Coordinates of C-alpha atoms and ligand atoms in Angstrom, one line a residue:
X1331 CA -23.7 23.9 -2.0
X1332 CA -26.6 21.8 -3.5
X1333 CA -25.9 19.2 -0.7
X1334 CA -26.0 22.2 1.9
X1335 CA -29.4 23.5 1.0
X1336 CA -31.0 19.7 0.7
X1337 CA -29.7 18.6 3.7
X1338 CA -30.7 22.3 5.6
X1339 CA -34.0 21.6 3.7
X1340 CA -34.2 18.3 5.1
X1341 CA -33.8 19.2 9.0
X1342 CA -36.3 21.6 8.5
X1343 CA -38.8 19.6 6.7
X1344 CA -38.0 16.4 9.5
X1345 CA -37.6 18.4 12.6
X1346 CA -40.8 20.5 11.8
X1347 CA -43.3 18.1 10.5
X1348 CA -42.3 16.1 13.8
X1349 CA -42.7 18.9 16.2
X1350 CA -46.4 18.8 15.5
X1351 CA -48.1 15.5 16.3
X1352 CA -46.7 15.7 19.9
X1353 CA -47.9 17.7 22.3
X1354 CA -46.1 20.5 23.5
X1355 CA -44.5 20.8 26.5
X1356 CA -43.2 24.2 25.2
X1357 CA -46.1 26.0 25.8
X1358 CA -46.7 27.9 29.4
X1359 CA -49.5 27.4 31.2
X1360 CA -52.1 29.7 32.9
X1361 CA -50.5 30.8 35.6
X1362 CA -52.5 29.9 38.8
X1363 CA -52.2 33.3 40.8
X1364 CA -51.6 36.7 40.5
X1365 CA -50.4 39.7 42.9
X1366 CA -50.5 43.1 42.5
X1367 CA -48.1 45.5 42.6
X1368 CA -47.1 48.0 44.9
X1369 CA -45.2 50.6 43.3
X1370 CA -47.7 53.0 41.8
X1371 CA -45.8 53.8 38.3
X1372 CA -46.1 50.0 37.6
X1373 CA -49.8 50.0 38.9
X1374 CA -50.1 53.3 36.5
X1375 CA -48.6 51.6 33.2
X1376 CA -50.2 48.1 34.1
X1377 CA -53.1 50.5 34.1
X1378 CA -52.5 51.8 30.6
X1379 CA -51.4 48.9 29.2
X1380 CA -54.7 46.9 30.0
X1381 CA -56.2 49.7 27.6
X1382 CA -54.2 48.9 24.9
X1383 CA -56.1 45.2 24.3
X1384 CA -53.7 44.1 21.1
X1385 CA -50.3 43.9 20.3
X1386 CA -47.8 42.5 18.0
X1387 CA -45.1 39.7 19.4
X1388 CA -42.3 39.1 16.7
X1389 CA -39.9 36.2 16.6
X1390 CA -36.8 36.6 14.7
X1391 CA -34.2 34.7 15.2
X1392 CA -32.0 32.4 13.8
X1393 CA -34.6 29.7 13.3
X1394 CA -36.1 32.4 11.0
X1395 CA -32.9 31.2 8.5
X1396 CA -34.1 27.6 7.6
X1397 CA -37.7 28.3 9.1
X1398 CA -38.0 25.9 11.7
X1399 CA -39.7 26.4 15.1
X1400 CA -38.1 28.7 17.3
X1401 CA -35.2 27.2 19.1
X1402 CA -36.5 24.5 20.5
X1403 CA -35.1 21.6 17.8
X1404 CA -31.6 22.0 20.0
X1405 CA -33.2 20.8 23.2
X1406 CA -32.9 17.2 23.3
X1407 CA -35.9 16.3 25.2
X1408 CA -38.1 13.3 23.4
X1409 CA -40.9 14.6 21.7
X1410 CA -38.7 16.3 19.5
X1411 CA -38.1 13.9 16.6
X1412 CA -35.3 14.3 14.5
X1413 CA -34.1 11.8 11.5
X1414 CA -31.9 9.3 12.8
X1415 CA -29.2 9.6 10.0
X1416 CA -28.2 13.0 11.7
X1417 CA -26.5 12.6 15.2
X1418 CA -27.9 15.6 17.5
X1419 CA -24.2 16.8 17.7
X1420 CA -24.2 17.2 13.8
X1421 CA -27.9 19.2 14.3
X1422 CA -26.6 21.4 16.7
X1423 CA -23.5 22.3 14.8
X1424 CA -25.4 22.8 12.1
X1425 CA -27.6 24.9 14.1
X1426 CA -25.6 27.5 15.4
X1427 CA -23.5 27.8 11.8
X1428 CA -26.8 29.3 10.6
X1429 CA -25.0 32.5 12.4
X1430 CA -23.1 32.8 8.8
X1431 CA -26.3 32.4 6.6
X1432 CA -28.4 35.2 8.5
X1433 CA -28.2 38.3 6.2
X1434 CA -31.6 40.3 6.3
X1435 CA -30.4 42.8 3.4
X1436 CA -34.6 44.2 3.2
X1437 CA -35.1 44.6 7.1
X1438 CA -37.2 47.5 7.2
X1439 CA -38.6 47.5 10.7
X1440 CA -40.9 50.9 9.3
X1441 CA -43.0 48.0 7.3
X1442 CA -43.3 46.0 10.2
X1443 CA -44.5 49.2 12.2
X1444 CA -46.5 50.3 9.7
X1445 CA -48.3 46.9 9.5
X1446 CA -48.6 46.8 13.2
X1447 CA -50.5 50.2 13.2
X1448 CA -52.5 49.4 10.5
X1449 CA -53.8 46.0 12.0
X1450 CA -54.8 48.6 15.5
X1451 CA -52.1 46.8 17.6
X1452 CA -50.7 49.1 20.4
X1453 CA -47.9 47.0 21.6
X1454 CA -45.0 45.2 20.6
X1455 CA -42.9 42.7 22.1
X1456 CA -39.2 41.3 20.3
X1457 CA -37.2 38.9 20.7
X1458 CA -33.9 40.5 21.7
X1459 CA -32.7 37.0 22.4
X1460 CA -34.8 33.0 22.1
X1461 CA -33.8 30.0 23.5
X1462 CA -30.8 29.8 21.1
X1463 CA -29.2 32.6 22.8
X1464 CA -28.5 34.5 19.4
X1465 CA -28.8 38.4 20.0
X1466 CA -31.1 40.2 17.9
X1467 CA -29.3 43.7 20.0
X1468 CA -25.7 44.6 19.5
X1469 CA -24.8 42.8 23.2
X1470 CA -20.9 43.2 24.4
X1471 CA -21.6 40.0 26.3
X1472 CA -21.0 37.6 23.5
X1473 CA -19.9 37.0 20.0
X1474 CA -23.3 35.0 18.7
X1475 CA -25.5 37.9 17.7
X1476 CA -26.4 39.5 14.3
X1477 CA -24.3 42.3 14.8
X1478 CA -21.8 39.8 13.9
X1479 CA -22.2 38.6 11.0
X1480 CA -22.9 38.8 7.5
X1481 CA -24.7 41.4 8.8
X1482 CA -22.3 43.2 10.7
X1483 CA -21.8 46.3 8.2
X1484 CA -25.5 47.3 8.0
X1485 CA -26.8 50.3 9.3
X1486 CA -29.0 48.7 11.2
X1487 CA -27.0 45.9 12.5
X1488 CA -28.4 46.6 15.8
X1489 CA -31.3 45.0 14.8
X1490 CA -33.5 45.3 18.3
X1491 CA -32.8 49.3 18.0
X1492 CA -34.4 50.0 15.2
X1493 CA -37.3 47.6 15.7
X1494 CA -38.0 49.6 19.0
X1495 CA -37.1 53.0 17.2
X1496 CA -39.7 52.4 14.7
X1497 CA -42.6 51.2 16.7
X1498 CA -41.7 53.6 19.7
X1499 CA -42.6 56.3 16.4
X1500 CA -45.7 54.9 15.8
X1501 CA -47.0 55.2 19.6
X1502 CA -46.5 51.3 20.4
X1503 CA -45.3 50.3 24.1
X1504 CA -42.5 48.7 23.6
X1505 CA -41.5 45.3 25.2
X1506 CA -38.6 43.2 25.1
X1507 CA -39.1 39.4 24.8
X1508 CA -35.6 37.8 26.4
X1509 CA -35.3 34.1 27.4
X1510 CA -33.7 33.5 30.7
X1511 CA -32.3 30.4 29.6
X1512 CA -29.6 30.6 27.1
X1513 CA -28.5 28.0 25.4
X1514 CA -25.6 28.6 23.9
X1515 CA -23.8 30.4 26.8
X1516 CA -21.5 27.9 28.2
X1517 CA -22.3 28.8 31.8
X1518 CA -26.3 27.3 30.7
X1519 CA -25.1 24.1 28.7
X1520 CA -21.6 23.5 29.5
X1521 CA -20.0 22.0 26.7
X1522 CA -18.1 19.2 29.0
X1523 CA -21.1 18.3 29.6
X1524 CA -24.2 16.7 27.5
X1525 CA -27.2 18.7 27.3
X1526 CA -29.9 16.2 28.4
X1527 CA -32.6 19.0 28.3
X1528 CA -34.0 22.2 28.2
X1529 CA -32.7 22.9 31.9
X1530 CA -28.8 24.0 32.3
X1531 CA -26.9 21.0 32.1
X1532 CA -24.7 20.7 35.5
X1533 CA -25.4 20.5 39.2
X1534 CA -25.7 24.4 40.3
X1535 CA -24.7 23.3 43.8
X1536 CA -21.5 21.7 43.0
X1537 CA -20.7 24.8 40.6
X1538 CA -21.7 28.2 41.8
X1539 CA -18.9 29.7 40.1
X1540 CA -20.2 28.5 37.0
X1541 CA -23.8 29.5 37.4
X1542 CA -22.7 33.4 39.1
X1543 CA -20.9 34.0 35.8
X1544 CA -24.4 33.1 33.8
X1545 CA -26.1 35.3 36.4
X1546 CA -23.8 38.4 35.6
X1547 CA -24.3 37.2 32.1
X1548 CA -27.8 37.5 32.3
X1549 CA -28.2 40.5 34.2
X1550 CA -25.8 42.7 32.4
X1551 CA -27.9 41.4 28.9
X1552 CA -30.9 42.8 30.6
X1553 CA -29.0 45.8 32.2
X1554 CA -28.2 46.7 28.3
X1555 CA -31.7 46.7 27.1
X1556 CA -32.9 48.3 30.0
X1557 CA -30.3 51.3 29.7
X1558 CA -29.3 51.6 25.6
X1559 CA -32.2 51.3 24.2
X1560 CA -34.8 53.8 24.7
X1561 CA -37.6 53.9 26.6
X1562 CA -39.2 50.7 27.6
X1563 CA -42.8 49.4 29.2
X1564 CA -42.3 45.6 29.7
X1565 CA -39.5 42.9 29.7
X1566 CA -41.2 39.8 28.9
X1567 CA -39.2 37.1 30.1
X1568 CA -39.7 33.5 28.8
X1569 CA -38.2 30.4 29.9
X1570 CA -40.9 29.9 32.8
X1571 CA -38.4 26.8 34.2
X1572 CA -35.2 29.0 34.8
X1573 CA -36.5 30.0 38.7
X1574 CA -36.1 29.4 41.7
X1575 CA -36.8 25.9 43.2
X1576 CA -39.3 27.0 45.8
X1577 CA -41.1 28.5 43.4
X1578 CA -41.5 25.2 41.4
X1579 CA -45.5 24.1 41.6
X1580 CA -48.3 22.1 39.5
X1581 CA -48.3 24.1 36.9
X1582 CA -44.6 24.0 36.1
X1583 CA -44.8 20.0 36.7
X1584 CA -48.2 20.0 34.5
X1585 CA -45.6 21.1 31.5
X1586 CA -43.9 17.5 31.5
X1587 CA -40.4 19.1 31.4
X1588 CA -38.1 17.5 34.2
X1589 CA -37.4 19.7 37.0
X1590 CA -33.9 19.5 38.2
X1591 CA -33.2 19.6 42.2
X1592 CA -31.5 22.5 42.3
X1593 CA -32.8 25.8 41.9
X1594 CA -31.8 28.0 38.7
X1595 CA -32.7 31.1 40.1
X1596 CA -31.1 34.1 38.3
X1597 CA -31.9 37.0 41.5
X1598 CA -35.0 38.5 39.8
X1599 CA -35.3 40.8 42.8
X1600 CA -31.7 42.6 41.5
X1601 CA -32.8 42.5 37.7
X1602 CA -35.9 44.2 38.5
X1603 CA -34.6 46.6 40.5
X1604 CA -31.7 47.5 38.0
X1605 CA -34.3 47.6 35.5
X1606 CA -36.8 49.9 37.2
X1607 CA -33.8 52.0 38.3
X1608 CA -33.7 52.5 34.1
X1609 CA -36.9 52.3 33.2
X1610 CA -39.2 53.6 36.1
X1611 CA -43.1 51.9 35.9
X1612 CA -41.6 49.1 34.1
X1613 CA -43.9 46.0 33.8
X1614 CA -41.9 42.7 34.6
X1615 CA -43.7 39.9 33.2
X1616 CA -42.0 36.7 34.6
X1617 CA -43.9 34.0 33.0
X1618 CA -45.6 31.8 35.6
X1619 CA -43.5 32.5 38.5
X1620 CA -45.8 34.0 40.8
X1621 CA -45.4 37.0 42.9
X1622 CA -43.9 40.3 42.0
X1623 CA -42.4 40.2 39.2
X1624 CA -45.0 38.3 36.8
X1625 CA -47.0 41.9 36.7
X1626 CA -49.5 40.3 34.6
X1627 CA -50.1 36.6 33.2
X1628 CA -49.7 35.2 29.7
X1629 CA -51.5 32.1 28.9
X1630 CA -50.2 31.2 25.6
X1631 CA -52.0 29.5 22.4
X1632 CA -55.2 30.1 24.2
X1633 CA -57.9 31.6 25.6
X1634 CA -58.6 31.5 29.7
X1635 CA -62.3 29.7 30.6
X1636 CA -63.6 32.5 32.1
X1637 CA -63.1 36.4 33.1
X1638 CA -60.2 36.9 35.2
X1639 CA -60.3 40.0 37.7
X1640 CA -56.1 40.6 37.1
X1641 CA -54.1 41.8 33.8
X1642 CA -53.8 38.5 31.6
X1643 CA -52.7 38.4 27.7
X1644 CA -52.7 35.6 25.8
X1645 CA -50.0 35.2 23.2
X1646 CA -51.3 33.4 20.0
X1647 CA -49.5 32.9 16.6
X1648 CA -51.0 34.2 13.9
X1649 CA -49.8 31.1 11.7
X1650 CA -48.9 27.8 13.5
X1651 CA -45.4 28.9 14.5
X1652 CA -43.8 31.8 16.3
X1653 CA -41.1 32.1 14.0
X1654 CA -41.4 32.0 9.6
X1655 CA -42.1 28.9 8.8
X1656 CA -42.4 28.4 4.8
X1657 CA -46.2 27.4 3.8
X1658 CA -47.3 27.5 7.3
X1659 CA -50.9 27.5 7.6
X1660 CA -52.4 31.0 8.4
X1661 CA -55.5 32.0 10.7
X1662 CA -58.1 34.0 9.4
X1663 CA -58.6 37.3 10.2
X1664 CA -62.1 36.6 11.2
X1665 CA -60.7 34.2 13.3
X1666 CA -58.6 36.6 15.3
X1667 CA -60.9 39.0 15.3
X1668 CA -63.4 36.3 17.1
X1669 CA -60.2 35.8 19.8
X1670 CA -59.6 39.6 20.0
X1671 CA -63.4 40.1 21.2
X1672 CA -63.4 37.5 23.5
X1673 CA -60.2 38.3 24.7
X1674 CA -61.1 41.5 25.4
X1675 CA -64.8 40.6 27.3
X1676 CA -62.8 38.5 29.5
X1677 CA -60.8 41.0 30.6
X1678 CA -57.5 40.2 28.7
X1679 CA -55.2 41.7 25.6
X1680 CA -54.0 39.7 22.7
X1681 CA -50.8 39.3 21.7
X1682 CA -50.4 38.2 18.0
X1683 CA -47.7 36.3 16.9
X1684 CA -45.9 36.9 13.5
X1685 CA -42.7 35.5 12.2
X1686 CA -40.9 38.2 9.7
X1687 CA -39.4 35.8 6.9
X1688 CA -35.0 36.0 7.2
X1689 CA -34.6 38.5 4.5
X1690 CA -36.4 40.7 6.6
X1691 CA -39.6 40.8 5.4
X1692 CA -42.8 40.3 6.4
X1693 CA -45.0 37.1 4.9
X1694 CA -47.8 38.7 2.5
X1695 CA -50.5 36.4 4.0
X1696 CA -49.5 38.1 7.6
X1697 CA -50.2 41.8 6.2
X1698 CA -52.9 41.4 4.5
X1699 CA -54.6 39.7 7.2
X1700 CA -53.2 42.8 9.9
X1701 CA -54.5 45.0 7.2
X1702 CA -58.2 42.9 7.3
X1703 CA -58.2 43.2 11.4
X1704 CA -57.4 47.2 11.2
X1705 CA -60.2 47.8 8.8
X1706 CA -62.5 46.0 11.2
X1707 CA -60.9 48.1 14.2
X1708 CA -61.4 50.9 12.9
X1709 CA -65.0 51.2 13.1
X1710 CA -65.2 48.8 16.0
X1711 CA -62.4 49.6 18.2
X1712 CA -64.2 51.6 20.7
X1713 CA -65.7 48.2 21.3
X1714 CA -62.1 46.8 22.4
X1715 CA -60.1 49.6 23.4
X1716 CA -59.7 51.6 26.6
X1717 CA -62.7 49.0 28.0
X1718 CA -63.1 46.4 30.6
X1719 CA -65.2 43.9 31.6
X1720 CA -68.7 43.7 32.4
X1721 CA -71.0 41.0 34.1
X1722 CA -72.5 38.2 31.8
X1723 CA -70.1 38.9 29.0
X1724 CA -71.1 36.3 26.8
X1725 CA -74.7 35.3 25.7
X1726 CA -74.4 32.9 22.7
X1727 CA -72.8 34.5 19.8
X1728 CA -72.5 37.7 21.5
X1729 CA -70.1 39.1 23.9
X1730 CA -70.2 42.4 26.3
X1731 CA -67.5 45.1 27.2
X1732 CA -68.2 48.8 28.8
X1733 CA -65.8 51.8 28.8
X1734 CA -66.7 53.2 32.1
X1735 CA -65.5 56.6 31.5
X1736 CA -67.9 57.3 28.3
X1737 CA -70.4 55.2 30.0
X1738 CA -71.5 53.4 27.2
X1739 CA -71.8 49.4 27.0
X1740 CA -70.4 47.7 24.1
X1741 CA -72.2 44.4 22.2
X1742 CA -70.1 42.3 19.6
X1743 CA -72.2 39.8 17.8
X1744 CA -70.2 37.1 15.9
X1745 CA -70.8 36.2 12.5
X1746 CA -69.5 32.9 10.6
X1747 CA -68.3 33.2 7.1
X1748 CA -71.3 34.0 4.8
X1749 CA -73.7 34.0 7.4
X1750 CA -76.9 35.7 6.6
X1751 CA -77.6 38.1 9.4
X1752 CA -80.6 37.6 10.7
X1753 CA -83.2 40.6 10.7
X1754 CA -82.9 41.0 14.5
X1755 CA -80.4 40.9 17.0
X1756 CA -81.2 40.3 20.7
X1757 CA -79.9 39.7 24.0
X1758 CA -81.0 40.1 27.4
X1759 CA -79.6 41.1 31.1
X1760 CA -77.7 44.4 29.2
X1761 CA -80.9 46.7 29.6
X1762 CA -80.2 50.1 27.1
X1763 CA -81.3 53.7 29.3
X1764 CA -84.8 55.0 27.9
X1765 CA -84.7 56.9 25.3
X1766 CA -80.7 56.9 24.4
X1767 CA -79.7 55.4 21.0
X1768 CA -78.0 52.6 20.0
X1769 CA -75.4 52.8 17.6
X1770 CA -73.8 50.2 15.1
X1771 CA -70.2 51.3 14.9
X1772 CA -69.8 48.4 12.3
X1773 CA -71.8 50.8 9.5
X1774 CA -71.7 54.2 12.1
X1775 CA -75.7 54.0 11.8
X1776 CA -78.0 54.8 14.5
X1777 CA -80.6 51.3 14.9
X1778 CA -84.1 50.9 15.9
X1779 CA -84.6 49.2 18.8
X1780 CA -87.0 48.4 21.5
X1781 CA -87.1 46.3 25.5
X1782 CA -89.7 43.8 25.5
X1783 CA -89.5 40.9 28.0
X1784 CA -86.5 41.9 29.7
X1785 CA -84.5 42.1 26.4
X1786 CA -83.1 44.4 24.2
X1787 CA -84.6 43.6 20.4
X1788 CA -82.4 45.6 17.7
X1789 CA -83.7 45.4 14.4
X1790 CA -80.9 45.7 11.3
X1791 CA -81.1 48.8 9.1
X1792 CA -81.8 47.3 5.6
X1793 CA -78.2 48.8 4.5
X1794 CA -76.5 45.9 6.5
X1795 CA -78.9 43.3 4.9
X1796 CA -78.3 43.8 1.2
X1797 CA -74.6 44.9 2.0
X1798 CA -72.6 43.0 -0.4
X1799 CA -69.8 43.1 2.5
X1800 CA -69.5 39.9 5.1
X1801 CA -68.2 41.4 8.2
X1802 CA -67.0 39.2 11.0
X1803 CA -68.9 40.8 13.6
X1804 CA -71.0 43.5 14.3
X1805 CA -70.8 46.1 17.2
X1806 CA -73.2 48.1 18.7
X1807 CA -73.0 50.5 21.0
X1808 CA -75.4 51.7 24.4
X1809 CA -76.0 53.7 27.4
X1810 CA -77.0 51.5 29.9
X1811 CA -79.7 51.5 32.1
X1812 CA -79.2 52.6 35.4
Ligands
LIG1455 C1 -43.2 29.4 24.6 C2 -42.3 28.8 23.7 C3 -41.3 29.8 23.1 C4 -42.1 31.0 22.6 C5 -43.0 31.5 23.6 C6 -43.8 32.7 23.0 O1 -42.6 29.8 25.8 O2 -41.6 27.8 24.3 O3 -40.5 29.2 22.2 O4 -41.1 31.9 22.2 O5 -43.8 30.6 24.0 O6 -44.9 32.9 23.8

């Protein structure tokens, strides 16, 4: 047992320490292009969606177990390290055994909802199935699911139902994260075969047979979610390589990730239109691959340059890893609050990563940092929510929004930990109407201000200034000028 728990300590320690000074060809790129959609229930909920502006991604998964990253320590691809005394085939079995080990007896997906609500997040997004092709749902499509394991007895053994249940109460959109690759379906990595990489391991061309039966696999997965578990707004599909060839481009090259010749295309137009037959409005997001069925883009760990003029998100973790990852190193809540409000000027939504730990829990440093972000929200949201984007967003430390239906223009001002506000705050090319006041929604206080060279001059109400409380931005709110 003792040698178990070192040696599971070990991996974790060696393959995740390593995973770090490389960079990551695991993370997608911007995608370069976007088109629209025609059917006017998706161009409705892409509609409401974009109001939403932050939402909650969770990875749980069997990596949760040792916490390591997500899945990706099985893909033998080079900048993964792993310790040489372990031979890959002795990872991988190792790997998959954690199947036995995963027994979340305090999974109480109200928590997590009730922390999601309470950070002001709208959305959610779970992963119903990673890389490592273990179900979080109660799939008849194979064995290698939590439904079927220590687990199995649980009243909530279908884990993904009551994680969609319980948010679905709370209001969120719900979205299910599913991989497209899969690699522990034999049809993906064939086990006559060596698993060079993250692509499916044999020549598709040779063996159609083969790759139909991952197809069917794969659709009927999705054809479960779509149809036995509730209503849904987006399937958020990851695995940006599984596509067809044609589709292959820069950006999928830029990734570093070899590119087999043949395609691995798994008839999106059929999944999608199962789907939507289920789920009518449903957003498809296919990461990067262009065209219909990437409904809006997901840049990941990052923030786009500029404003883009089409529905983006970017996914960030709210530690370093997707996944629980003991003593991972957490973000501050200022910090995502800065990403949400740029985010948001640049037309985006944020989508936060947290990793629930495997007994089902959520990491304390995680809650009280969604708690920090709600309490900010909740004087400030009208700054984020229901808004979009306005010319010259951004003018030093401050950035824009507008929420054309109330008419009002919305100015976030960043502040650095213990920053002394200064007694004024100005900007210039956002003229206020005559006469209207301007409103802090920070402190709910109406301020002083004046137009004097072409720029708006707000002076502080003394309250802010001796304020023992250090927020991490202010907002203020205005009617524009005409
Ligand atoms: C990337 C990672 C994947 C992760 C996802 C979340 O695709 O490779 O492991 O789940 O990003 O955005």
């Amino acid at each position: 047992m003792m040698h178990k728990i070192i040696k599971q300590l070990f991996f974790t320690i060696v393959v995740f320490s390593c995973l770090f000074a490389t960079a990551q060809p695991n993370v997608h790129p911007q995608s370069e292009k976007y088109e629209w959609p025609s059917d006017p229930l998706v161009k409705q909920k892409l509609d409401q969606w974009q109001n939403l502006k932050f939402g909650m991604i969770i990875h749980w998964g069997l990596y949760s177990v040792p916490g390591m990253i997500e899945s990706w320590a099985l893909c033998s691809e080079d900048w993964i390290n792993r310790d040489s005394s372990f031979t890959y085939d002795e990872f991988k079995k190792w790997y998959w055994g954690l199947k036995k080990d995963f027994n979340p007896v305090k999974f109480d997906p109200d928590a997590w909802a009730t922390a999601g609500k309470r950070a002001g997040m709208k959305y959610l997004v779970f992963t119903t199935k990673h890389h490592d092709g273990f179900c979080m749902f109660d799939t008849k499509e194979t064995d290698f699911k939590i439904s079927n394991g220590p687990f199995k007895n649980n009243p909530k053994a279908d884990v993904a139902k009551y994680v969609f249940d319980a948010f679905r109460k709370k209001d969120f959109m719900i979205g299910a994260y599913f991989s497209k690759p899969d690699w522990h379906s034999e049809n993906y990595w064939w086990p006559k075969y060596a698993t060079a990489d993250r692509n499916n391991n044999y020549d598709i061309r040779k063996f159609p047979v083969r790759w139909n039966a991952y197809k069917q696999y794969t659709y009927n997965q999705i054809g479960e979610l779509m149809n036995q578990y509730g209503a849904m707004d987006i399937l958020w599909l990851d695995g940006g390589w599984v596509r067809p060839r044609e589709t292959v481009n820069a950006e999928v090259l830029s990734w570093g990730a070899r590119i087999p010749e043949w395609s691995q295309d798994i008839n999106m137009p059929a999944i999608a239109t199962m789907a939507r037959k289920a789920q009518p409005g449903l957003l498809i997001v296919d990461r990067t691959v262009h065209g219909p069925y990437e409904n809006y883009q997901t840049p990941e760990q990052k923030i786009p340059a500029g404003q883009l003029n089409y529905p983006w998100e970017s996914c960030m973790t709210l530690a370093n890893n997707w996944g629980w990852v003991a003593n991972d190193h957490f973000k501050s809540s200022a910090k995502i609050i800065h990403t949400l409000i740029e985010v948001a000027a640049k037309g985006g939504s944020l989508l936060l990563g947290i990793g629930p730990k495997p007994d089902g829990t959520l990491p304390e440093e995680a809650v009280s940092r969604m708690a920090e972000i709600g309490q900010w929200l909740d004087k400030n949201g009208p700054a984020i929510y229901n808004t979009r984007t306005v010319k010259d967003f951004h003018q030093e430390n401050i950035f824009f929004t507008q929420n054309q239906k109330l008419g009002l223009q919305y100015a976030m001002v960043l502040l650095q930990d213990n920053q002394l506000l200064p007694a004024a705050i100005q900007w210039k090319n956002h003229a206020a109407k005559k006469g209207t006041q301007i409103i802090c929604l920070t402190t709910g206080e109406t301020v002083k201000w004046k137009q004097k060279s072409g720029k708006i001059i707000i002076t502080l109400p003394s309250s802010l200034l001796i304020s023992a409380i250090k927020y991490p931005a202010l907002s203020f709110s205005f009617v524009p000028a005409d």
